[in-house]
Structures are given as structure tokens and as C-alpha cells.
Amino acid sequence: AGAATMKRAVELDLASRFHESLVCYQEGIDLLLQVVKGTKDEAKKHRYRQKISEWLAGDCVMAFSDGKYHKQVRIEENATGFGYEKLFQEYLTEIVSEVWVEDPYIRTVYNFLRFCEMLVKGPCKVKTIHLVTSYDAGSGRSQQISGLEEIQQSLRSYGVTLNIEFSSSIHDREIRFNNGWMIKIGRGLDYFKKPQSRFSIGYCDLDLRPCHETTVDVFHTKHTKKM
């Protein structure tokens, strides 16, 4: 599986589909490293390491291993078609098991719930979500806390642990996956406009919900694992 993924990465690289090839390189190398770790045959282990080293010699993979990647998406005012799957799905590979969300304004808890639902659906195998946010300064604090606690309890039934931390000093907004991808959204997760009513188009499907103007920056920050 690792070799097939790496082959696909090379094909995407040659087709100048660099950010997609980067995802495949990351996943393929991690899969091969898992094989190396679980192989007791020293001869096979040496061959796997040699093959990985050959792939790591390529310019694109070296750029990947140095964390040199940046993609920017601009969402215009009232634009639609930018649900969470649109922004995050290509980075949620099967090796993703841990997610960090830092967002000081998790006030519309339903949007965070939708984000968690996307993680549960896969194809990633998320086991732990870390949320750092700030308390609602107004009368909605109790509703905010109870809503997050209900999400936390619901996630347990899917084998996912949600760790919640409240901070009064948090300002940055970023989402990180343990495969090295980091997404920064100018407005955080709540970049959707409020629906006109519970029965208006876009109330349930965020792809159909108009957005506030914001910028999404995607980085790769994690160095390739050492063999």
C-alpha cells in the first residue's frame, strides 16, 4: 500500500499537482515507515529503508520534508460551496488520528459539532481532538459549556476523546492534523453567515450556506520522520 501511494505521488508530481502529491508522499512514507518498524527481517528492513531514502532524494519530497508548502484560498463575501469537507477533506488522510483546534470564538457550537462529524466520517481515523477556546463573555457561557460537554460525551460513543481547554489569552486561529497539515482560517470555524431561518436552504448543508469574507492559509509544518 505504501509503495502504491508513493507511485501515485510521483504521478501527481509529474502532472504538476504538487499539493496532492505532497499528501501522497506524506501518507506513503508514513505507511512504509510503519512496515519498517514492524519488520523483523533485517534484509527486508534494509531494502525498505533504501527505497525510502531514494524517494527522499527527490526535490519535491525534500521540499516536503523541510515543511516548505503554502496554499491560500480566498473566500469572498456571500460565497457558497465552502463547507468543511471542501476545505479539509484532502488533508484528512487515513493516518490522521489526532487533531488540534485553537479558536478563541467557538460560540456557534453547532459549527464545531459539524466539524467533529466530518472527522468521525473519515477516511481519517481520529481518536483525539484537542480544543482550546475562550469563554463566551456574555450570557451564552453556560450554553457554550453545556454544548461542548454534550459533544464530548457523544464523541465518546465513537471512540473519540475530546479534550477541552479554556484560555483567556488565546488569539490565533489554527487547526492542525498529526500528519503535518495546518490550516489557518481568518475567521476561525465560524465563517458562515447565520441562516435566515431553520427552513432556509443552507441551514443543514454548509456547502449551500453563504460565507463571510475570509482567507484560508494551508501549510505543511511537520518534518519527515527519521528512519
PDB file of C-alpha atoms in Angstrom, residues 1-10 12-13 17-35 52 55-56 60-69 90-98 100 176-182 219-226:
ATOM      1  CA  ALA A   1       0.000   0.000   0.000  1.00  0.00           C
ATOM      2  CA  GLY A   2       2.850   2.360   0.840  1.00  0.00           C
ATOM      3  CA  ALA A   3       4.624   1.682  -2.471  1.00  0.00           C
ATOM      4  CA  ALA A   4       1.388   2.199  -4.420  1.00  0.00           C
ATOM      5  CA  THR A   5       0.792   5.501  -2.631  1.00  0.00           C
ATOM      6  CA  MET A   6       4.327   6.667  -3.420  1.00  0.00           C
ATOM      7  CA  LYS A   7       3.842   5.722  -7.082  1.00  0.00           C
ATOM      8  CA  ARG A   8       0.687   7.818  -7.143  1.00  0.00           C
ATOM      9  CA  ALA A   9       2.601  10.699  -5.529  1.00  0.00           C
ATOM     10  CA  VAL A  10       5.213  10.610  -8.301  1.00  0.00           C
ATOM     11  CA  LEU A  12       0.821  13.651  -9.373  1.00  0.00           C
ATOM     12  CA  ASP A  13       4.202  15.347  -9.059  1.00  0.00           C
ATOM     13  CA  ARG A  17      -0.407  18.629  -8.993  1.00  0.00           C
ATOM     14  CA  PHE A  18       2.004  19.453  -6.221  1.00  0.00           C
ATOM     15  CA  HIS A  19      -0.211  19.807  -3.160  1.00  0.00           C
ATOM     16  CA  GLU A  20      -1.947  16.498  -3.951  1.00  0.00           C
ATOM     17  CA  SER A  21       1.395  14.778  -4.482  1.00  0.00           C
ATOM     18  CA  LEU A  22       2.555  16.184  -1.153  1.00  0.00           C
ATOM     19  CA  VAL A  23      -0.349  14.476   0.625  1.00  0.00           C
ATOM     20  CA  CYS A  24       0.523  11.157  -1.067  1.00  0.00           C
ATOM     21  CA  TYR A  25       4.222  11.494  -0.255  1.00  0.00           C
ATOM     22  CA  GLN A  26       3.384  12.076   3.410  1.00  0.00           C
ATOM     23  CA  GLU A  27       0.992   9.143   3.645  1.00  0.00           C
ATOM     24  CA  GLY A  28       3.171   6.775   1.599  1.00  0.00           C
ATOM     25  CA  ILE A  29       6.324   7.436   3.619  1.00  0.00           C
ATOM     26  CA  ASP A  30       4.464   7.021   6.900  1.00  0.00           C
ATOM     27  CA  LEU A  31       2.987   3.713   5.709  1.00  0.00           C
ATOM     28  CA  LEU A  32       6.428   2.445   4.670  1.00  0.00           C
ATOM     29  CA  LEU A  33       7.957   3.538   7.967  1.00  0.00           C
ATOM     30  CA  GLN A  34       5.273   1.553   9.794  1.00  0.00           C
ATOM     31  CA  VAL A  35       6.289  -1.503   7.748  1.00  0.00           C
ATOM     32  CA  ILE A  52      12.531   5.346   1.259  1.00  0.00           C
ATOM     33  CA  TRP A  55      12.267   8.753  -2.621  1.00  0.00           C
ATOM     34  CA  LEU A  56      13.507  11.286  -0.091  1.00  0.00           C
ATOM     35  CA  CYS A  60       9.690  17.734  -4.204  1.00  0.00           C
ATOM     36  CA  VAL A  61       9.974  15.379  -1.242  1.00  0.00           C
ATOM     37  CA  MET A  62      12.892  17.365   0.167  1.00  0.00           C
ATOM     38  CA  ALA A  63      10.764  20.472  -0.008  1.00  0.00           C
ATOM     39  CA  PHE A  64       8.072  18.470   1.755  1.00  0.00           C
ATOM     40  CA  SER A  65      10.461  17.274   4.458  1.00  0.00           C
ATOM     41  CA  ASP A  66      11.579  20.862   5.081  1.00  0.00           C
ATOM     42  CA  GLY A  67       7.963  21.887   5.562  1.00  0.00           C
ATOM     43  CA  LYS A  68       8.042  24.331   2.624  1.00  0.00           C
ATOM     44  CA  TYR A  69       4.446  24.468   1.489  1.00  0.00           C
ATOM     45  CA  GLU A  90      -7.954  16.355   1.018  1.00  0.00           C
ATOM     46  CA  TYR A  91      -5.713  16.738   4.091  1.00  0.00           C
ATOM     47  CA  LEU A  92      -7.583  14.209   6.243  1.00  0.00           C
ATOM     48  CA  THR A  93      -5.702  11.113   5.107  1.00  0.00           C
ATOM     49  CA  GLU A  94      -6.043   7.728   6.800  1.00  0.00           C
ATOM     50  CA  ILE A  95      -3.039   8.352   9.056  1.00  0.00           C
ATOM     51  CA  VAL A  96      -4.716  11.294  10.820  1.00  0.00           C
ATOM     52  CA  SER A  97      -5.511  10.237  14.373  1.00  0.00           C
ATOM     53  CA  GLU A  98      -5.132  13.481  16.342  1.00  0.00           C
ATOM     54  CA  TRP A 100      -5.781  20.315  17.433  1.00  0.00           C
ATOM     55  CA  ARG A 176      -3.554  21.105  12.954  1.00  0.00           C
ATOM     56  CA  PHE A 177      -3.551  17.431  11.994  1.00  0.00           C
ATOM     57  CA  ASN A 178      -0.883  14.980  13.130  1.00  0.00           C
ATOM     58  CA  ASN A 179       0.088  14.275   9.507  1.00  0.00           C
ATOM     59  CA  GLY A 180       1.702  17.732   9.437  1.00  0.00           C
ATOM     60  CA  TRP A 181      -1.002  19.862   7.818  1.00  0.00           C
ATOM     61  CA  MET A 182      -2.023  23.148   9.422  1.00  0.00           C
ATOM     62  CA  PHE A 219       0.819  24.976   5.489  1.00  0.00           C
ATOM     63  CA  HIS A 220       2.786  21.796   5.951  1.00  0.00           C
ATOM     64  CA  THR A 221       4.811  22.042   9.142  1.00  0.00           C
ATOM     65  CA  LYS A 222       5.942  18.561  10.112  1.00  0.00           C
ATOM     66  CA  HIS A 223       9.346  17.255   9.068  1.00  0.00           C
ATOM     67  CA  THR A 224       9.503  13.812   7.524  1.00  0.00           C
ATOM     68  CA  LYS A 225      10.038  11.170  10.199  1.00  0.00           C
ATOM     69  CA  LYS A 226      13.524   9.793  10.623  1.00  0.00           C
TER      70      LYS A 226
END
